[in-house]
Amino acid sequence: MTPVISAEGLYKIFGRRPQRGVRELRSGRTREDLREQGLTAAVIDASFSVDPGEIFVVMGLSGSGKSTLIRMVNGLLPATDGELRIGDEVLSRMTPAQIREVRRRRISMVFQNFALLPHRTVGENAAYGLEVSGMNRSEREKKAKEALEMVGLKGWDSYRPSALSGGMQQRVGLARALAAGTDVMLMDEAFSALDPLIRRDMQDQLVELQQRLEKTILFITHDLNEAMRIGDRIAMMRDGRIVQVGTSEEILNEPANDYVAKFIQDVDRTRVLLAGAIMEQPPETLGAGQGPRTAHKLLRETQNSWLVVLERDRTPAGVLWQDDVAEAVRLGREELPWSDRHDMPVVRHDTPVAELFGKSAQHDSPLVVVDDEGRFAGVIPRVTLLTALGTMGADAPADGDPAVPPPEAPDTPDGADAPAALTADDSRGGDAR
Amino acid sequence: MNPDDALMPRLPIGDWIDAGIDWLKDNVSWLFDLFTTVMNFLVGNLTDLLLLAPALVMVVVFAAIALLVRSWKLSLATLIGFAIVLSMEQWETMMQTMALVLVATVFAVVIAVPLGILAAVSSTVSAIVKPVMDFMQTMPAFVYLIPAVTFFSIGVVPGIFSTIIFALPPGVRMTELGIRQVDGETVEAGEAFGATRGQILRGIQLPLAIPTIMAGVNQVIMLSLSMAVVAGMVGADGLGKEVVQAISTQNLPLGVEAGLGVVVLAVYLDRLTAALGSPGEYRGSLIALAQRTIAQRATTTI
């Protein structure tokens, strides 16, 4: 699969004779050394690739170079050095006219402060990209209407953007990018100017639209929770360099360095970590065809108080409890003694941990985790769940590099410490995803 | 003799300029003749046009324009103000001045706006234009009259010439400012969707700069008007000539009446162009009313 966007050793340096800066950075000088010479190294040696149909998030604080990076992808800022490909074409070898053509046909963009044209109606704004590329009026109006409908703004065509709320204005920005019909969308802090509740709505809608339309999205944000919520993969940027690229779980579980580790300590991991990541394998399981005696033996050997019973196709049949099994053996029964007090809570492997607490509290049994086909994958006893939660709060590196600046506080109310996260999540129930 | 004279040689800048002007007069007099013909034609015909209909009819027409563009208040004030000018028997001179101001404004704007656009697009042009504009605006306006008379002899044409030069700078400045202050992200949006420079200029920068450009045009008109009075000194017909005559004959009544005529004209043109620059602010104008009715019909049909 050829990546839609691929960057190889990308540099962007502002100032006079920027090429000099690239050479010096390569020979080991730092960003600060360059600053003394009046050069600003915005992006340093960035390499990444975005696959078709992927939401690739570039995450970093202000000044980390992420906005510069996204502007290099559609050629708003030419790279100082390195190669950037859109599909098979190399951007730096194109003429201005060819770059314009790429922007019209392949890459559209959504802006932080919406960047709508206040003197045009919502419909005309949505049709802007098509107008620029010379489509006739009736056709582009039709496409703009479709795009506006997709983002939930049906019937707003004839209003001015100033009559709309911030969230609605950004929907127009989104519709403008969708109407252009490009396969790649660049989103520059697209939801950062919106208030948290609307931001969440927009994130969900974006993920849903992406699944429906299979756009490739390069998304820039400074909000790690947002990055983890919508990103298939995340590139962490710091001081112009990409320090780690990976899925949200990879970044949470194996932070590449202290900086990333420090960053993720503020993330509410219970929303990112999935049941599959914290489940464990029980020492033994029982086939549904076996009798109480086998169950009794297994329970004695494993010293557990419960035992998971599986059907032949490895779907879970139920959970047996020690007392019931002992009773059945004493009475010499042949059937497995299903408990009438305990039923079996089953969760899918991709359930966020945040949603497990409620279930776990309602049942004494361990949570039984199943895979996509409904087959048994593992169990999460209550103890495991609480332990996982405990390590989430505790393993944040308090002994990190003191030179690392503390990351911005997250704008969600979720605290980093375990008890706070627990109560917050319980009260909110399963609203995530 | 001043002791400094030995240290500082006398630079005959004035003589050089004079020589330059003489050279121009000898070599490009065809250009001045052309300018003279065009201006005489335009101002003469416009004045005739303004004086074609009976004065009372014209007062009503001007009041109607005020209602159309701004509000009934300005319309009423126009009615009263212009009627007073008419009764002071300054109507003809006011129309002459208006013709001069309008022609000078049109030419100043036609030169200033493209120059302002160039200055906004290119920093080099901006760096050259800025000091030239400063020079043009700070040089006492009367000084322009001297070469103007050399070029065009006396009459309305040297008046127009110096008026255009004097009124040009704010038009250029405000156009450049208006375009430069358009939100960078909005311009970036144009680029990001593959718009050419021309498409960005026409579709984004100019429309968004219109209020500022119109503020510049308003300034141009005001400066033209102040210069039109000065132009009376070189024989341009109009209120200015009345004022100059009043000064030379110590005629206070005439001076006051002609001066009042200038005030009425100034207020009228100022309020009118201000409303043209930001139509959204004047919801009482007939244009705004018509737009609202159309918009309402459009939404009810949806």
PDB file of N, CA and C in Angstrom, chain B residues 213-290:
ATOM      1  N   ILE B 213     -10.985  50.693   2.221  1.00  0.00           N
ATOM      2  CA  ILE B 213     -10.768  51.439   0.980  1.00  0.00           C
ATOM      3  C   ILE B 213     -11.774  52.579   0.872  1.00  0.00           C
ATOM      4  N   MET B 214     -13.029  52.293   1.266  1.00  0.00           N
ATOM      5  CA  MET B 214     -14.040  53.342   1.195  1.00  0.00           C
ATOM      6  C   MET B 214     -13.751  54.461   2.187  1.00  0.00           C
ATOM      7  N   ALA B 215     -13.178  54.110   3.339  1.00  0.00           N
ATOM      8  CA  ALA B 215     -12.760  55.153   4.277  1.00  0.00           C
ATOM      9  C   ALA B 215     -11.695  56.021   3.619  1.00  0.00           C
ATOM     10  N   GLY B 216     -10.828  55.398   2.824  1.00  0.00           N
ATOM     11  CA  GLY B 216      -9.816  56.139   2.082  1.00  0.00           C
ATOM     12  C   GLY B 216     -10.449  57.049   1.042  1.00  0.00           C
ATOM     13  N   VAL B 217     -11.459  56.530   0.340  1.00  0.00           N
ATOM     14  CA  VAL B 217     -12.140  57.328  -0.674  1.00  0.00           C
ATOM     15  C   VAL B 217     -12.808  58.540  -0.018  1.00  0.00           C
ATOM     16  N   ASN B 218     -13.388  58.288   1.139  1.00  0.00           N
ATOM     17  CA  ASN B 218     -13.993  59.376   1.904  1.00  0.00           C
ATOM     18  C   ASN B 218     -12.953  60.463   2.213  1.00  0.00           C
ATOM     19  N   GLN B 219     -11.774  60.043   2.613  1.00  0.00           N
ATOM     20  CA  GLN B 219     -10.694  60.997   2.889  1.00  0.00           C
ATOM     21  C   GLN B 219     -10.292  61.755   1.620  1.00  0.00           C
ATOM     22  N   VAL B 220     -10.252  61.021   0.512  1.00  0.00           N
ATOM     23  CA  VAL B 220      -9.895  61.647  -0.757  1.00  0.00           C
ATOM     24  C   VAL B 220     -10.887  62.770  -1.084  1.00  0.00           C
ATOM     25  N   ILE B 221     -12.164  62.476  -0.875  1.00  0.00           N
ATOM     26  CA  ILE B 221     -13.190  63.481  -1.171  1.00  0.00           C
ATOM     27  C   ILE B 221     -13.026  64.702  -0.281  1.00  0.00           C
ATOM     28  N   MET B 222     -12.778  64.444   1.002  1.00  0.00           N
ATOM     29  CA  MET B 222     -12.635  65.567   1.927  1.00  0.00           C
ATOM     30  C   MET B 222     -11.437  66.443   1.542  1.00  0.00           C
ATOM     31  N   LEU B 223     -10.324  65.801   1.199  1.00  0.00           N
ATOM     32  CA  LEU B 223      -9.144  66.567   0.807  1.00  0.00           C
ATOM     33  C   LEU B 223      -9.398  67.301  -0.506  1.00  0.00           C
ATOM     34  N   SER B 224     -10.106  66.652  -1.437  1.00  0.00           N
ATOM     35  CA  SER B 224     -10.430  67.305  -2.703  1.00  0.00           C
ATOM     36  C   SER B 224     -11.217  68.576  -2.450  1.00  0.00           C
ATOM     37  N   LEU B 225     -12.152  68.465  -1.521  1.00  0.00           N
ATOM     38  CA  LEU B 225     -13.006  69.604  -1.243  1.00  0.00           C
ATOM     39  C   LEU B 225     -12.198  70.769  -0.660  1.00  0.00           C
ATOM     40  N   SER B 226     -11.300  70.421   0.268  1.00  0.00           N
ATOM     41  CA  SER B 226     -10.499  71.497   0.861  1.00  0.00           C
ATOM     42  C   SER B 226      -9.594  72.110  -0.201  1.00  0.00           C
ATOM     43  N   MET B 227      -9.128  71.297  -1.122  1.00  0.00           N
ATOM     44  CA  MET B 227      -8.239  71.790  -2.166  1.00  0.00           C
ATOM     45  C   MET B 227      -9.022  72.568  -3.224  1.00  0.00           C
ATOM     46  N   ALA B 228     -10.289  72.194  -3.397  1.00  0.00           N
ATOM     47  CA  ALA B 228     -11.102  72.865  -4.411  1.00  0.00           C
ATOM     48  C   ALA B 228     -11.263  74.338  -4.090  1.00  0.00           C
ATOM     49  N   VAL B 229     -11.275  74.651  -2.788  1.00  0.00           N
ATOM     50  CA  VAL B 229     -11.364  76.050  -2.381  1.00  0.00           C
ATOM     51  C   VAL B 229     -10.072  76.773  -2.764  1.00  0.00           C
ATOM     52  N   VAL B 230      -8.937  76.097  -2.483  1.00  0.00           N
ATOM     53  CA  VAL B 230      -7.650  76.687  -2.847  1.00  0.00           C
ATOM     54  C   VAL B 230      -7.570  76.890  -4.358  1.00  0.00           C
ATOM     55  N   ALA B 231      -8.182  75.938  -5.087  1.00  0.00           N
ATOM     56  CA  ALA B 231      -8.134  76.018  -6.544  1.00  0.00           C
ATOM     57  C   ALA B 231      -8.800  77.289  -7.059  1.00  0.00           C
ATOM     58  N   GLY B 232      -9.670  77.871  -6.233  1.00  0.00           N
ATOM     59  CA  GLY B 232     -10.288  79.138  -6.609  1.00  0.00           C
ATOM     60  C   GLY B 232      -9.259  80.220  -6.877  1.00  0.00           C
ATOM     61  N   MET B 233      -8.089  80.095  -6.233  1.00  0.00           N
ATOM     62  CA  MET B 233      -7.034  81.088  -6.402  1.00  0.00           C
ATOM     63  C   MET B 233      -6.491  81.143  -7.815  1.00  0.00           C
ATOM     64  N   VAL B 234      -6.544  79.972  -8.513  1.00  0.00           N
ATOM     65  CA  VAL B 234      -6.019  79.983  -9.876  1.00  0.00           C
ATOM     66  C   VAL B 234      -7.141  80.090 -10.892  1.00  0.00           C
ATOM     67  N   GLY B 235      -8.311  80.477 -10.423  1.00  0.00           N
ATOM     68  CA  GLY B 235      -9.367  80.791 -11.365  1.00  0.00           C
ATOM     69  C   GLY B 235     -10.343  79.676 -11.647  1.00  0.00           C
ATOM     70  N   ALA B 236     -10.330  78.595 -10.849  1.00  0.00           N
ATOM     71  CA  ALA B 236     -11.333  77.555 -11.036  1.00  0.00           C
ATOM     72  C   ALA B 236     -12.664  78.087 -10.534  1.00  0.00           C
ATOM     73  N   ASP B 237     -13.687  77.973 -11.373  1.00  0.00           N
ATOM     74  CA  ASP B 237     -14.995  78.469 -10.966  1.00  0.00           C
ATOM     75  C   ASP B 237     -15.537  77.635  -9.824  1.00  0.00           C
ATOM     76  N   GLY B 238     -16.307  78.266  -8.959  1.00  0.00           N
ATOM     77  CA  GLY B 238     -16.925  77.524  -7.870  1.00  0.00           C
ATOM     78  C   GLY B 238     -16.897  78.314  -6.584  1.00  0.00           C
ATOM     79  N   LEU B 239     -17.213  77.615  -5.491  1.00  0.00           N
ATOM     80  CA  LEU B 239     -17.269  78.271  -4.183  1.00  0.00           C
ATOM     81  C   LEU B 239     -15.917  78.868  -3.808  1.00  0.00           C
ATOM     82  N   GLY B 240     -14.836  78.191  -4.206  1.00  0.00           N
ATOM     83  CA  GLY B 240     -13.499  78.665  -3.886  1.00  0.00           C
ATOM     84  C   GLY B 240     -13.236  80.057  -4.438  1.00  0.00           C
ATOM     85  N   LYS B 241     -13.678  80.243  -5.671  1.00  0.00           N
ATOM     86  CA  LYS B 241     -13.475  81.537  -6.315  1.00  0.00           C
ATOM     87  C   LYS B 241     -14.225  82.627  -5.549  1.00  0.00           C
ATOM     88  N   GLU B 242     -15.415  82.288  -5.063  1.00  0.00           N
ATOM     89  CA  GLU B 242     -16.204  83.242  -4.279  1.00  0.00           C
ATOM     90  C   GLU B 242     -15.452  83.617  -3.008  1.00  0.00           C
ATOM     91  N   VAL B 243     -14.885  82.591  -2.363  1.00  0.00           N
ATOM     92  CA  VAL B 243     -14.162  82.838  -1.119  1.00  0.00           C
ATOM     93  C   VAL B 243     -12.969  83.750  -1.390  1.00  0.00           C
ATOM     94  N   VAL B 244     -12.202  83.446  -2.445  1.00  0.00           N
ATOM     95  CA  VAL B 244     -11.028  84.251  -2.777  1.00  0.00           C
ATOM     96  C   VAL B 244     -11.439  85.692  -3.064  1.00  0.00           C
ATOM     97  N   GLN B 245     -12.532  85.826  -3.794  1.00  0.00           N
ATOM     98  CA  GLN B 245     -13.033  87.172  -4.117  1.00  0.00           C
ATOM     99  C   GLN B 245     -13.449  87.907  -2.853  1.00  0.00           C
ATOM    100  N   ALA B 246     -14.072  87.159  -1.946  1.00  0.00           N
ATOM    101  CA  ALA B 246     -14.519  87.770  -0.692  1.00  0.00           C
ATOM    102  C   ALA B 246     -13.331  88.259   0.124  1.00  0.00           C
ATOM    103  N   ILE B 247     -12.235  87.470   0.099  1.00  0.00           N
ATOM    104  CA  ILE B 247     -11.040  87.890   0.833  1.00  0.00           C
ATOM    105  C   ILE B 247     -10.481  89.171   0.233  1.00  0.00           C
ATOM    106  N   SER B 248     -10.349  89.206  -1.094  1.00  0.00           N
ATOM    107  CA  SER B 248      -9.683  90.343  -1.733  1.00  0.00           C
ATOM    108  C   SER B 248     -10.517  91.617  -1.630  1.00  0.00           C
ATOM    109  N   THR B 249     -11.849  91.487  -1.471  1.00  0.00           N
ATOM    110  CA  THR B 249     -12.679  92.689  -1.366  1.00  0.00           C
ATOM    111  C   THR B 249     -13.193  92.901   0.041  1.00  0.00           C
ATOM    112  N   GLN B 250     -12.676  92.116   0.991  1.00  0.00           N
ATOM    113  CA  GLN B 250     -13.128  92.231   2.386  1.00  0.00           C
ATOM    114  C   GLN B 250     -14.646  92.138   2.486  1.00  0.00           C
ATOM    115  N   ASN B 251     -15.230  91.216   1.721  1.00  0.00           N
ATOM    116  CA  ASN B 251     -16.682  91.072   1.651  1.00  0.00           C
ATOM    117  C   ASN B 251     -17.118  89.939   2.585  1.00  0.00           C
ATOM    118  N   LEU B 252     -17.424  90.281   3.825  1.00  0.00           N
ATOM    119  CA  LEU B 252     -17.755  89.248   4.814  1.00  0.00           C
ATOM    120  C   LEU B 252     -19.011  88.462   4.447  1.00  0.00           C
ATOM    121  N   PRO B 253     -20.113  89.122   4.079  1.00  0.00           N
ATOM    122  CA  PRO B 253     -21.322  88.351   3.742  1.00  0.00           C
ATOM    123  C   PRO B 253     -21.060  87.303   2.661  1.00  0.00           C
ATOM    124  N   LEU B 254     -20.382  87.693   1.606  1.00  0.00           N
ATOM    125  CA  LEU B 254     -20.101  86.741   0.529  1.00  0.00           C
ATOM    126  C   LEU B 254     -19.229  85.601   1.046  1.00  0.00           C
ATOM    127  N   GLY B 255     -18.200  85.952   1.839  1.00  0.00           N
ATOM    128  CA  GLY B 255     -17.295  84.923   2.377  1.00  0.00           C
ATOM    129  C   GLY B 255     -18.049  83.914   3.212  1.00  0.00           C
ATOM    130  N   VAL B 256     -18.917  84.402   4.095  1.00  0.00           N
ATOM    131  CA  VAL B 256     -19.668  83.496   4.973  1.00  0.00           C
ATOM    132  C   VAL B 256     -20.581  82.600   4.153  1.00  0.00           C
ATOM    133  N   GLU B 257     -21.261  83.192   3.177  1.00  0.00           N
ATOM    134  CA  GLU B 257     -22.218  82.395   2.397  1.00  0.00           C
ATOM    135  C   GLU B 257     -21.526  81.328   1.566  1.00  0.00           C
ATOM    136  N   ALA B 258     -20.420  81.719   0.931  1.00  0.00           N
ATOM    137  CA  ALA B 258     -19.681  80.726   0.151  1.00  0.00           C
ATOM    138  C   ALA B 258     -19.103  79.662   1.075  1.00  0.00           C
ATOM    139  N   GLY B 259     -18.603  80.090   2.234  1.00  0.00           N
ATOM    140  CA  GLY B 259     -18.057  79.139   3.211  1.00  0.00           C
ATOM    141  C   GLY B 259     -19.110  78.149   3.667  1.00  0.00           C
ATOM    142  N   LEU B 260     -20.338  78.673   3.945  1.00  0.00           N
ATOM    143  CA  LEU B 260     -21.427  77.777   4.348  1.00  0.00           C
ATOM    144  C   LEU B 260     -21.728  76.761   3.258  1.00  0.00           C
ATOM    145  N   GLY B 261     -21.667  77.215   2.017  1.00  0.00           N
ATOM    146  CA  GLY B 261     -21.882  76.300   0.895  1.00  0.00           C
ATOM    147  C   GLY B 261     -20.888  75.149   0.938  1.00  0.00           C
ATOM    148  N   VAL B 262     -19.617  75.481   1.229  1.00  0.00           N
ATOM    149  CA  VAL B 262     -18.589  74.430   1.319  1.00  0.00           C
ATOM    150  C   VAL B 262     -18.925  73.453   2.436  1.00  0.00           C
ATOM    151  N   VAL B 263     -19.367  74.000   3.582  1.00  0.00           N
ATOM    152  CA  VAL B 263     -19.689  73.139   4.724  1.00  0.00           C
ATOM    153  C   VAL B 263     -20.812  72.164   4.363  1.00  0.00           C
ATOM    154  N   VAL B 264     -21.878  72.685   3.763  1.00  0.00           N
ATOM    155  CA  VAL B 264     -23.021  71.838   3.408  1.00  0.00           C
ATOM    156  C   VAL B 264     -22.581  70.726   2.455  1.00  0.00           C
ATOM    157  N   LEU B 265     -21.798  71.119   1.448  1.00  0.00           N
ATOM    158  CA  LEU B 265     -21.332  70.139   0.472  1.00  0.00           C
ATOM    159  C   LEU B 265     -20.450  69.088   1.142  1.00  0.00           C
ATOM    160  N   ALA B 266     -19.572  69.544   2.030  1.00  0.00           N
ATOM    161  CA  ALA B 266     -18.648  68.631   2.702  1.00  0.00           C
ATOM    162  C   ALA B 266     -19.400  67.614   3.538  1.00  0.00           C
ATOM    163  N   VAL B 267     -20.357  68.093   4.340  1.00  0.00           N
ATOM    164  CA  VAL B 267     -21.108  67.182   5.203  1.00  0.00           C
ATOM    165  C   VAL B 267     -21.866  66.166   4.358  1.00  0.00           C
ATOM    166  N   TYR B 268     -22.487  66.659   3.289  1.00  0.00           N
ATOM    167  CA  TYR B 268     -23.268  65.762   2.432  1.00  0.00           C
ATOM    168  C   TYR B 268     -22.392  64.654   1.849  1.00  0.00           C
ATOM    169  N   LEU B 269     -21.274  65.047   1.228  1.00  0.00           N
ATOM    170  CA  LEU B 269     -20.422  64.048   0.575  1.00  0.00           C
ATOM    171  C   LEU B 269     -19.793  63.103   1.603  1.00  0.00           C
ATOM    172  N   ASP B 270     -19.423  63.638   2.763  1.00  0.00           N
ATOM    173  CA  ASP B 270     -18.806  62.806   3.793  1.00  0.00           C
ATOM    174  C   ASP B 270     -19.756  61.730   4.291  1.00  0.00           C
ATOM    175  N   ARG B 271     -20.965  62.128   4.663  1.00  0.00           N
ATOM    176  CA  ARG B 271     -21.919  61.146   5.202  1.00  0.00           C
ATOM    177  C   ARG B 271     -22.305  60.116   4.157  1.00  0.00           C
ATOM    178  N   LEU B 272     -22.418  60.588   2.932  1.00  0.00           N
ATOM    179  CA  LEU B 272     -22.821  59.689   1.851  1.00  0.00           C
ATOM    180  C   LEU B 272     -21.760  58.613   1.613  1.00  0.00           C
ATOM    181  N   THR B 273     -20.493  59.015   1.488  1.00  0.00           N
ATOM    182  CA  THR B 273     -19.448  58.025   1.199  1.00  0.00           C
ATOM    183  C   THR B 273     -19.172  57.139   2.400  1.00  0.00           C
ATOM    184  N   ALA B 274     -19.346  57.693   3.622  1.00  0.00           N
ATOM    185  CA  ALA B 274     -19.175  56.849   4.805  1.00  0.00           C
ATOM    186  C   ALA B 274     -20.190  55.716   4.782  1.00  0.00           C
ATOM    187  N   ALA B 275     -21.424  56.026   4.387  1.00  0.00           N
ATOM    188  CA  ALA B 275     -22.469  55.006   4.327  1.00  0.00           C
ATOM    189  C   ALA B 275     -22.191  53.996   3.223  1.00  0.00           C
ATOM    190  N   LEU B 276     -21.597  54.454   2.130  1.00  0.00           N
ATOM    191  CA  LEU B 276     -21.265  53.529   1.043  1.00  0.00           C
ATOM    192  C   LEU B 276     -20.232  52.519   1.495  1.00  0.00           C
ATOM    193  N   GLY B 277     -19.318  52.966   2.393  1.00  0.00           N
ATOM    194  CA  GLY B 277     -18.243  52.085   2.846  1.00  0.00           C
ATOM    195  C   GLY B 277     -18.724  50.963   3.735  1.00  0.00           C
ATOM    196  N   SER B 278     -19.693  51.230   4.588  1.00  0.00           N
ATOM    197  CA  SER B 278     -20.182  50.162   5.472  1.00  0.00           C
ATOM    198  C   SER B 278     -21.700  50.149   5.449  1.00  0.00           C
ATOM    199  N   PRO B 279     -22.268  49.581   4.372  1.00  0.00           N
ATOM    200  CA  PRO B 279     -23.719  49.605   4.189  1.00  0.00           C
ATOM    201  C   PRO B 279     -24.463  48.888   5.315  1.00  0.00           C
ATOM    202  N   GLY B 280     -23.780  47.921   5.962  1.00  0.00           N
ATOM    203  CA  GLY B 280     -24.461  47.154   7.000  1.00  0.00           C
ATOM    204  C   GLY B 280     -24.884  47.997   8.188  1.00  0.00           C
ATOM    205  N   GLU B 281     -24.190  49.128   8.394  1.00  0.00           N
ATOM    206  CA  GLU B 281     -24.476  49.920   9.590  1.00  0.00           C
ATOM    207  C   GLU B 281     -25.703  50.802   9.422  1.00  0.00           C
ATOM    208  N   TYR B 282     -26.146  50.972   8.191  1.00  0.00           N
ATOM    209  CA  TYR B 282     -27.279  51.879   7.978  1.00  0.00           C
ATOM    210  C   TYR B 282     -28.494  51.086   7.540  1.00  0.00           C
ATOM    211  N   ARG B 283     -29.200  50.581   8.556  1.00  0.00           N
ATOM    212  CA  ARG B 283     -30.317  49.683   8.280  1.00  0.00           C
ATOM    213  C   ARG B 283     -31.550  50.445   7.831  1.00  0.00           C
ATOM    214  N   GLY B 284     -31.512  51.788   7.977  1.00  0.00           N
ATOM    215  CA  GLY B 284     -32.671  52.570   7.590  1.00  0.00           C
ATOM    216  C   GLY B 284     -32.665  52.978   6.127  1.00  0.00           C
ATOM    217  N   SER B 285     -31.558  52.695   5.423  1.00  0.00           N
ATOM    218  CA  SER B 285     -31.476  53.119   4.031  1.00  0.00           C
ATOM    219  C   SER B 285     -32.390  52.269   3.155  1.00  0.00           C
ATOM    220  N   LEU B 286     -32.777  52.828   2.040  1.00  0.00           N
ATOM    221  CA  LEU B 286     -33.672  52.102   1.136  1.00  0.00           C
ATOM    222  C   LEU B 286     -33.009  50.839   0.601  1.00  0.00           C
ATOM    223  N   ILE B 287     -31.686  50.923   0.372  1.00  0.00           N
ATOM    224  CA  ILE B 287     -30.968  49.745  -0.147  1.00  0.00           C
ATOM    225  C   ILE B 287     -31.055  48.605   0.854  1.00  0.00           C
ATOM    226  N   ALA B 288     -30.799  48.925   2.132  1.00  0.00           N
ATOM    227  CA  ALA B 288     -30.851  47.889   3.163  1.00  0.00           C
ATOM    228  C   ALA B 288     -32.258  47.315   3.275  1.00  0.00           C
ATOM    229  N   LEU B 289     -33.253  48.192   3.202  1.00  0.00           N
ATOM    230  CA  LEU B 289     -34.639  47.728   3.276  1.00  0.00           C
ATOM    231  C   LEU B 289     -34.942  46.752   2.145  1.00  0.00           C
ATOM    232  N   ALA B 290     -34.515  47.133   0.944  1.00  0.00           N
ATOM    233  CA  ALA B 290     -34.768  46.274  -0.218  1.00  0.00           C
ATOM    234  C   ALA B 290     -34.085  44.926  -0.042  1.00  0.00           C
TER     235      ALA B 290
END
